[in-house]
Amino acid sequence: MTELDDLAELAKRRGFFFPSNEAYGGTAGFYTYGPEGAALKRNLEDTWRDIFVREEGHMELEAPTVMPEAVFEASGHLDGFDDMIIECVECGSTHRADHLVEDAVEDIEDAEAYDPEAVAELIADHGIECPSCGAPLADTDVEEFNLMFGTNIGPGSSSPGYLRPETAQGIFVEFPRLKEYARNQLPFGVAQIGRAYRNEISPRRALVRVREFTQAELEHFIDPETDEPPLERVADVEVPLYSAEAQNADDGGVEAYTVGEAVEEGVIGSEWVAYYLGRAMDFYERIGIDMERFRYRQHLTGERAHYAADCWDAETELGGNWVEVTGFAYRSDYDLSKHGEYSGEDFTLFRQYDEPKTVERATVDPDMSYLGPEFGGAAGDVADALAALAGRDRSAFDGEEVTVEVDGESYTVPVEKTGFSVEEQTEAGEHITPHVVEPSFGVGRLVYSVLIHRHGTDEVDGEQRAFLDLPADIAPTTVAVFPLMTKDGLDDRAEELAHELRESGFEVAYDDTGNIGRRYRRQDEVGTPYCVTVDYETLEDGTVTVRERDSTDQTRVAVEDLSDALRRLVSGATLAEL
């Protein structure tokens, strides 16, 4: 069995995650987190909050998962949120076309960057067949498929809406109110952890590609001219970078840089992106990612969004494949500008000048008594177009006439009827549209990566054991309490102790089934870092046995000191230091 097969069996048997709705045949792309998985996921999210919200001083909100159609018209998701689909003419099954290419062509890792025609050619050139029935897919069209889940808001179909494909839009649309909470001062960040939905063509690889998933996203709003990241905090952090240049070279590979070196040498184009690449290293290490199976990969030109100046993905190696777990993007002012344009609301902030400035401003004051009879219902739009033209190109008003375009039609106006003039104005500042830096984390993929990276086997007392060496503050259960025997009051004292530890804030499991060795193995398998055994010595001298998962070492600790001892262990102390 592969490590992925091992984990799939463990995940279902021990309650980490499993396919949803199995009583009704299951629904592809949906997973339920069981008791162990839900606790692990919650601890991972709390660690993310600790680093990216509390330590950075950012805000957090919780937005609806259903949003009106207009939001996604503005964001571009209705027109450009597509994947490539191919339908087998023999059996009618549909497949993600770029994934078929990636699976079949050894030197292509990211076929998503190709256009549909190029993917169709690759399918034909390499004789790729339908995975379901084996029929050839050559000469089959590759088409774009929009991934949005549609719905209606309220009765009928008058208010179309969509399940959000990312949590980010729930932050962007609330910017006019959020800037007030930030006292109209940049920079400020807003975070959100929540569900997102994408109607994936071919859900696969467990939690890697699903139709409902959790994102942890931060939108950091900045003034691109004046705001700089605190790079000195992460300048010496070492990051494994797989740059675009290295990807395009025959012998290119991952290279280690400090964040400071990567910025100085121009490997990372955005200082803000560089800051968050460095900041995130602490997060990945704390949750248990194997840093020998981790890299930052820079987006190639063809896969980078048109509005993004620099993009990097954090990737983990899972079963021989590299999987994106986080995207880091400099999104410029694209999102706020679009929502300002479509909504008519103010998505800008006022930037105060150090000293007032005298500037020349071109303005128009059109003669509406001329424009009205001349252009009828289009007169108002013509006036707006004249004002916009004056703001961007005053030379257009140098002649006797000026022409503007409204809804694809040209309108010519005598300059004398436009009221064009250039005036000197004293201004205290200007309105700017903030730029956005976005680290976006896929929580499910991170949970999956941690489980794979931390799953192992070894031999203890002549027996093979499976274990998860999860960090103590990430593990679903901190401590398990056992009675040595279920008699002579040992079980009663063990249950009392379990209750006392829960009241002290620990996640506690109680287990009195089977022999002690078997109970240890069960807890090792789900990653519980410490086990406490109540035995006959406990009743005599008030001490218990504390056993550590990774080393399997044990020591005696007084019950009255147990809570403090466990807190020290979780913070990094060893049994020998107790």
XYZ file of C-alpha atoms in Angstrom:
578
model
C 0.000 0.000 0.000
C 1.116 3.572 -0.678
C 1.211 6.215 2.039
C -1.975 7.693 0.573
C -3.723 4.310 0.830
C -2.499 3.893 4.407
C -3.838 7.292 5.345
C -7.198 6.735 3.641
C -7.695 3.581 5.700
C -6.602 5.297 8.924
C -8.704 8.397 8.247
C -11.900 6.394 7.889
C -11.224 3.887 10.679
C -10.136 6.427 13.291
C -12.548 9.221 12.410
C -10.375 11.842 10.709
C -12.382 12.175 7.478
C -14.525 10.025 5.210
C -16.783 10.434 2.131
C -20.101 12.095 2.938
C -23.569 10.606 2.466
C -22.353 7.023 2.091
C -25.738 5.725 3.255
C -27.113 7.144 -0.018
C -24.250 6.034 -2.219
C -21.967 8.971 -1.463
C -21.536 12.316 -3.213
C -18.234 12.865 -5.012
C -16.227 15.827 -3.797
C -17.773 16.074 -0.318
C -16.124 14.844 2.886
C -17.160 14.728 6.527
C -14.556 15.410 9.191
C -15.010 12.889 11.988
C -14.321 13.596 15.673
C -10.526 13.372 15.329
C -10.423 15.286 12.048
C -12.734 18.077 13.186
C -10.562 18.625 16.271
C -7.344 18.598 14.213
C -8.836 21.041 11.695
C -10.016 23.349 14.492
C -6.564 23.371 16.113
C -4.927 24.142 12.768
C -7.341 27.052 12.223
C -6.651 28.384 15.717
C -2.910 28.345 14.979
C -3.560 30.270 11.743
C -5.599 32.846 13.666
C -2.845 33.149 16.241
C -0.223 34.003 13.608
C -2.137 35.877 10.906
C -4.787 37.668 12.950
C -3.694 38.127 16.568
C 0.077 38.549 16.090
C -0.353 40.754 13.012
C -3.072 42.876 14.631
C -5.617 42.242 11.873
C -9.405 42.062 11.997
C -11.559 39.004 11.320
C -15.068 38.770 9.936
C -17.552 36.087 8.939
C -19.490 36.718 5.717
C -22.374 34.766 4.131
C -21.566 31.840 1.860
C -24.341 32.842 -0.596
C -23.935 36.148 -2.427
C -25.936 37.897 -5.177
C -25.060 37.539 -8.834
C -23.877 41.159 -9.109
C -20.936 40.449 -6.793
C -19.574 37.808 -9.144
C -20.255 39.889 -12.250
C -17.977 42.532 -10.748
C -15.319 40.053 -9.590
C -15.177 38.348 -13.004
C -16.099 34.898 -11.717
C -19.108 34.541 -14.016
C -16.970 35.029 -17.119
C -13.562 33.663 -16.185
C -13.906 31.081 -13.413
C -13.605 28.047 -15.674
C -11.865 24.703 -15.922
C -11.366 22.615 -19.055
C -13.804 19.750 -19.567
C -13.824 16.908 -22.091
C -16.723 14.486 -22.619
C -16.156 10.973 -23.904
C -18.374 10.343 -26.948
C -18.492 6.617 -26.167
C -19.586 6.472 -22.513
C -20.593 10.093 -21.867
C -18.337 10.516 -18.829
C -16.718 13.906 -18.294
C -13.156 14.576 -17.216
C -10.904 17.484 -16.340
C -8.948 17.742 -19.601
C -5.829 19.402 -18.198
C -5.556 16.729 -15.497
C -5.628 13.986 -18.137
C -2.679 15.669 -19.824
C -0.749 16.077 -16.559
C -1.264 12.414 -15.700
C -0.176 11.195 -19.146
C 2.618 13.597 -20.148
C 5.662 13.371 -17.900
C 7.130 16.847 -18.452
C 3.875 18.800 -18.053
C 3.022 19.679 -14.460
C 0.570 22.537 -15.000
C -1.570 22.028 -18.105
C -4.080 24.515 -16.672
C -1.819 27.259 -18.050
C -2.535 26.050 -21.631
C -5.562 27.109 -23.656
C -8.271 24.517 -24.517
C -7.081 24.118 -28.104
C -3.547 23.321 -26.981
C -4.827 20.801 -24.430
C -6.958 19.117 -27.105
C -3.860 18.822 -29.317
C -1.857 17.262 -26.485
C -4.640 14.739 -25.863
C -4.603 13.782 -29.532
C -0.789 13.748 -29.897
C -0.316 11.471 -26.875
C -3.237 9.161 -27.639
C -4.895 9.818 -24.279
C -7.903 7.598 -23.610
C -11.038 7.928 -21.501
C -10.238 6.744 -17.938
C -13.765 5.335 -17.624
C -14.076 3.200 -20.760
C -10.735 3.339 -22.561
C -12.078 4.985 -25.723
C -9.669 7.356 -27.542
C -10.294 11.061 -26.852
C -8.568 12.373 -29.982
C -10.674 14.781 -32.059
C -12.876 15.490 -29.018
C -13.494 19.151 -28.179
C -12.145 20.602 -24.939
C -14.510 23.224 -23.555
C -14.619 25.696 -20.683
C -16.857 24.806 -17.721
C -17.830 27.408 -15.110
C -17.300 26.105 -11.578
C -19.866 28.286 -9.796
C -22.750 26.710 -7.861
C -25.872 28.720 -8.707
C -28.978 29.235 -6.575
C -31.897 31.621 -6.120
C -32.194 34.032 -3.228
C -35.801 33.980 -2.097
C -38.771 32.449 -3.931
C -38.742 32.208 -7.694
C -35.864 33.144 -9.928
C -35.879 36.950 -9.672
C -32.785 37.136 -7.419
C -30.084 34.780 -8.707
C -27.150 34.116 -6.423
C -24.151 31.830 -6.106
C -22.328 29.900 -3.438
C -19.065 31.764 -3.052
C -16.053 30.146 -4.774
C -13.676 31.937 -2.394
C -14.035 33.757 0.914
C -12.212 36.841 -0.408
C -15.224 38.475 -2.079
C -17.033 38.570 1.267
C -14.239 40.848 2.483
C -13.920 43.000 -0.631
C -17.611 43.900 -0.878
C -17.619 45.109 2.745
C -14.624 47.415 2.274
C -16.651 50.680 2.521
C -17.642 49.697 6.073
C -14.387 47.972 7.012
C -12.332 51.079 6.229
C -14.382 52.949 8.838
C -13.515 50.306 11.445
C -9.867 50.880 10.485
C -10.398 54.654 11.010
C -9.686 55.197 7.296
C -6.007 54.444 7.881
C -3.861 52.142 5.770
C -2.500 49.550 6.010
C -4.999 47.186 7.618
C -5.818 43.515 7.177
C -9.062 41.568 7.302
C -9.114 37.790 7.705
C -11.789 35.167 7.290
C -11.976 31.407 7.772
C -14.950 29.794 6.103
C -16.436 27.468 3.510
C -16.152 27.932 -0.245
C -17.655 25.927 -3.107
C -16.492 24.918 -6.567
C -18.333 22.496 -8.828
C -15.227 20.491 -9.687
C -15.380 18.430 -12.866
C -13.374 15.529 -11.457
C -13.064 15.555 -7.652
C -10.165 13.321 -6.677
C -7.324 12.580 -4.287
C -9.359 12.774 -1.081
C -9.186 16.281 0.430
C -7.033 17.677 -2.381
C -9.772 18.403 -4.916
C -13.261 18.678 -3.452
C -16.444 20.638 -4.101
C -16.816 22.102 -0.614
C -13.754 23.202 1.318
C -12.498 25.604 3.970
C -10.274 28.578 3.233
C -8.316 30.769 5.616
C -7.719 34.020 3.766
C -6.170 37.362 4.638
C -6.742 40.492 2.571
C -4.129 43.098 3.520
C -5.060 46.551 2.203
C -2.088 48.833 1.555
C -1.086 52.139 -0.027
C 1.326 50.991 -2.740
C 3.255 54.270 -2.679
C 3.838 54.674 1.040
C 3.290 51.364 2.880
C 6.180 48.957 3.297
C 6.167 45.562 5.028
C 8.282 44.979 8.170
C 10.758 42.846 6.241
C 13.286 43.032 9.060
C 11.095 40.597 11.025
C 11.574 37.838 8.450
C 14.746 38.880 6.607
C 16.735 35.940 8.006
C 14.012 33.326 7.541
C 15.119 30.689 5.039
C 12.624 29.834 2.298
C 12.833 27.052 -0.345
C 12.079 28.784 -3.660
C 11.270 27.183 -7.006
C 11.382 30.297 -9.165
C 9.921 30.762 -12.629
C 13.460 30.980 -13.983
C 14.370 27.655 -12.392
C 11.221 26.026 -13.762
C 12.137 27.112 -17.271
C 15.730 25.890 -16.985
C 16.706 22.338 -17.915
C 18.562 21.823 -14.650
C 16.574 24.183 -12.426
C 15.345 23.206 -8.999
C 14.499 24.473 -5.538
C 17.047 26.853 -4.045
C 17.268 28.049 -0.445
C 17.319 31.792 0.145
C 16.724 33.991 3.117
C 13.804 36.328 2.545
C 16.229 39.254 2.547
C 18.399 37.643 -0.138
C 15.398 36.754 -2.303
C 14.166 40.352 -2.279
C 17.617 41.861 -2.820
C 18.318 39.573 -5.781
C 14.871 40.109 -7.308
C 13.803 36.471 -7.047
C 10.633 37.592 -5.250
C 9.197 40.613 -7.016
C 6.926 41.954 -4.271
C 8.264 42.828 -0.829
C 4.786 42.271 0.620
C 4.559 38.787 -0.866
C 8.076 38.118 0.423
C 7.038 39.167 3.923
C 4.137 36.721 4.016
C 6.220 33.900 2.522
C 8.582 34.355 5.435
C 5.804 34.774 7.976
C 4.049 31.603 6.844
C 7.124 29.432 7.449
C 6.436 29.590 11.181
C 2.864 28.459 10.566
C 3.808 25.449 8.418
C 6.410 24.300 10.926
C 4.054 24.715 13.885
C 1.273 22.634 12.360
C 3.624 19.792 11.443
C 4.389 20.115 7.727
C 7.527 18.160 6.808
C 9.767 20.962 5.506
C 11.766 18.425 3.480
C 8.580 17.934 1.435
C 7.706 21.617 1.064
C 8.506 24.398 -1.410
C 7.367 27.794 -2.671
C 6.742 27.724 -6.427
C 6.486 30.945 -8.426
C 3.685 31.230 -10.981
C 4.778 31.183 -14.590
C 3.686 34.063 -16.798
C 0.907 32.052 -18.453
C -0.745 30.985 -15.183
C -0.567 34.298 -13.340
C -3.772 36.343 -13.179
C -3.594 39.476 -15.312
C -3.954 41.740 -12.281
C -1.310 39.958 -10.195
C 2.195 41.416 -10.142
C 3.749 38.400 -8.418
C 2.276 35.086 -7.269
C 3.768 32.143 -5.375
C 2.207 28.872 -4.253
C 3.199 26.939 -1.162
C 3.285 23.293 -2.222
C 3.642 20.051 -0.305
C 4.714 16.690 -1.714
C 1.990 14.065 -1.328
C 2.345 10.597 -2.797
C 4.924 11.747 -5.331
C 2.935 14.793 -6.489
C 3.310 18.458 -5.556
C 0.036 19.962 -4.326
C -0.752 23.635 -3.798
C -1.807 24.369 -0.205
C -1.519 28.183 -0.186
C -1.510 30.947 -2.753
C 0.313 34.247 -2.138
C -0.704 37.018 -4.538
C -0.286 40.739 -4.985
C -3.744 41.543 -6.385
C -3.125 45.280 -6.990
C -6.325 47.398 -6.907
C -8.259 45.085 -9.230
C -10.926 43.832 -6.805
C -11.787 47.124 -5.117
C -11.804 49.002 -8.444
C -14.209 46.484 -9.970
C -16.608 46.567 -7.020
C -16.478 50.375 -6.990
C -17.250 50.469 -10.707
C -20.143 47.985 -10.570
C -21.734 49.061 -7.289
C -21.348 52.815 -7.523
C -20.129 52.882 -3.903
C -16.896 54.448 -2.692
C -14.124 51.847 -2.494
C -11.380 54.433 -2.014
C -9.562 56.014 0.913
C -8.415 59.613 1.327
C -4.636 60.024 1.415
C -3.606 63.237 3.210
C -0.674 65.141 1.680
C 2.119 66.268 3.978
C 1.449 69.779 2.653
C -1.402 71.087 0.460
C -0.642 71.046 -3.270
C -1.734 73.422 -6.012
C -2.640 71.458 -9.120
C -4.278 72.088 -12.461
C -7.568 70.276 -13.018
C -9.420 70.027 -16.314
C -13.204 70.237 -15.892
C -16.282 70.422 -18.103
C -19.642 72.109 -17.557
C -21.633 70.956 -20.597
C -24.432 73.082 -22.018
C -27.315 70.691 -21.429
C -29.687 72.952 -23.375
C -27.618 71.910 -26.382
C -26.845 68.298 -25.440
C -30.477 67.469 -24.562
C -32.119 68.310 -27.896
C -29.084 67.070 -29.810
C -28.625 63.656 -28.170
C -31.900 62.959 -26.379
C -31.719 60.200 -23.769
C -27.983 59.809 -24.256
C -27.237 63.389 -23.197
C -26.400 62.539 -19.594
C -24.046 59.719 -20.616
C -22.361 62.034 -23.128
C -21.804 64.593 -20.368
C -20.247 61.920 -18.144
C -18.029 60.759 -21.009
C -16.852 64.341 -21.602
C -15.928 64.694 -17.918
C -13.993 61.434 -17.967
C -12.154 62.437 -21.143
C -11.194 65.814 -19.677
C -9.694 64.074 -16.677
C -7.461 61.763 -18.695
C -6.689 63.706 -21.920
C -7.200 67.469 -21.908
C -5.552 67.758 -25.347
C -8.692 66.200 -26.851
C -10.374 69.587 -26.324
C -7.758 71.583 -28.286
C -9.782 71.657 -31.537
C -13.220 72.946 -32.414
C -14.967 69.616 -31.768
C -14.493 66.668 -29.429
C -15.757 63.105 -29.909
C -16.691 60.651 -27.163
C -18.002 57.096 -27.291
C -21.021 55.857 -25.323
C -22.211 52.235 -25.575
C -20.331 51.760 -28.832
C -21.693 54.915 -30.500
C -19.697 58.079 -31.231
C -20.988 61.542 -30.326
C -19.341 64.758 -31.554
C -19.786 67.948 -29.515
C -18.533 71.496 -30.270
C -15.873 72.326 -27.689
C -17.630 75.623 -26.900
C -20.662 73.592 -25.747
C -18.606 71.425 -23.368
C -17.714 74.175 -20.909
C -14.157 72.881 -20.869
C -11.686 74.770 -18.686
C -8.451 74.224 -16.785
C -8.355 75.622 -13.279
C -5.826 75.758 -10.471
C -7.011 74.020 -7.303
C -5.445 73.617 -3.874
C -5.844 70.077 -2.580
C -5.127 68.632 0.860
C -4.953 65.057 -0.431
C -6.375 62.600 -2.900
C -8.603 59.550 -3.001
C -6.760 56.301 -3.728
C -7.887 52.744 -4.283
C -5.838 50.501 -1.971
C -3.893 47.558 -3.300
C -4.351 44.093 -1.811
C -1.870 41.451 -0.694
C -3.526 38.056 -0.265
C -2.262 34.890 1.421
C -4.991 32.255 0.829
C -4.697 28.916 2.676
C -6.535 25.705 1.787
C -7.346 24.267 5.212
C -8.400 20.805 4.030
C -5.255 20.348 1.956
C -3.161 21.397 4.934
C -4.952 18.880 7.187
C -4.311 16.196 4.557
C -0.650 17.188 4.229
C -0.078 17.125 7.980
C -1.652 13.674 8.299
C 0.463 12.256 5.471
C 3.679 13.920 6.580
C 3.235 12.853 10.210
C 2.078 9.298 9.650
C 4.723 6.656 10.307
C 5.496 3.211 11.680
C 8.195 1.810 13.909
C 8.815 -1.082 16.287
C 8.074 -0.910 20.012
C 8.679 -3.883 22.330
C 9.018 -6.179 19.337
C 5.730 -5.046 17.756
C 5.006 -2.785 14.821
C 3.047 0.333 15.690
C 1.513 3.051 13.523
C 1.601 6.591 14.858
C 1.007 10.251 14.046
C 3.740 12.442 15.491
C 1.545 15.530 15.523
C 2.703 18.638 17.391
C 1.145 18.631 20.860
C -0.896 21.811 20.336
C -2.248 20.520 16.991
C -3.152 16.968 18.051
C -6.922 16.341 18.422
C -6.389 14.990 21.960
C -3.710 16.286 24.319
C -3.779 13.501 26.876
C -5.432 10.108 27.303
C -6.191 8.784 30.772
C -6.242 5.036 31.517
C -6.951 2.981 34.619
C -4.504 0.094 34.886
C -7.439 -2.168 35.821
C -11.196 -1.590 35.883
C -11.462 -2.609 39.544
C -10.408 -1.641 43.059
C -11.426 1.954 42.406
C -8.754 2.548 39.732
C -11.378 3.232 37.061
C -13.272 5.646 39.328
C -10.073 7.604 40.109
C -9.090 7.633 36.429
C -12.485 9.030 35.405
C -12.198 11.701 38.128
C -8.731 12.624 36.870
C -9.948 12.849 33.275
C -12.698 15.220 34.419
C -10.215 17.352 36.384
C -7.918 17.664 33.359
C -10.826 18.690 31.132
C -11.732 21.391 33.632
C -8.110 22.568 33.409
C -8.541 23.119 29.657
C -7.059 19.960 28.150
C -8.565 17.816 25.406
C -8.830 14.468 27.166
C -9.697 10.919 26.072
C -10.646 8.188 28.553
C -10.039 4.566 27.623
C -10.425 1.435 29.764
C -10.816 -1.160 26.982
C -8.156 -3.808 26.377
C -4.677 -4.056 27.829
C -2.456 -1.021 28.390
C -0.267 -1.774 25.378
C -3.257 -1.859 23.069
C -4.563 1.401 24.493
C -1.185 3.045 23.919
C -1.245 1.880 20.291
C -4.719 3.354 19.734
C -3.631 6.740 21.051
C -0.345 6.681 19.114
C -2.317 6.061 15.933
C -4.445 9.202 16.363
C -1.509 11.345 17.470
C -2.203 11.788 21.202
C 1.139 13.036 22.572
C 0.736 11.967 26.229
C -0.938 9.137 28.136
C -1.547 9.045 31.888
C -2.076 5.734 33.710
C -3.756 5.464 37.100
C -2.405 2.396 38.932
C -2.202 1.040 42.477
C 0.701 3.403 43.296
C -1.659 6.273 42.527
C -3.921 5.194 45.360
C -0.906 4.865 47.684
C 1.283 7.913 46.946
C -0.826 10.128 44.628
C 1.421 9.765 41.548
C 0.586 8.631 38.015
C 2.610 7.354 35.060
C 3.023 9.855 32.218
C 4.062 8.320 28.897
C 5.317 10.309 25.902
C 4.221 9.196 22.410
C 7.325 9.676 20.261
C 9.971 8.192 22.559
C 7.534 5.955 24.516
C 9.470 7.043 27.649
C 7.624 7.210 30.967
C 7.944 9.038 34.291
C 6.000 9.412 37.535
C 4.267 12.727 38.275
C 2.276 13.772 41.334
C -1.421 14.221 40.506
C -1.384 17.673 42.085
C 1.392 18.711 39.648
C -0.042 16.969 36.595
C -1.766 19.950 34.934
C 1.342 22.120 35.186
C 3.529 19.250 33.986
C 1.347 18.700 30.905
C 1.401 22.413 30.072
C 5.185 22.378 30.237
C 5.323 19.326 27.984
C 3.014 20.926 25.427
C 5.286 24.002 25.476
C 8.325 21.890 24.619
C 9.694 20.459 27.871
C 10.859 16.848 27.993
C 9.921 14.177 30.509
C 13.415 14.420 31.986
C 12.853 18.115 32.712
C 9.705 17.592 34.788
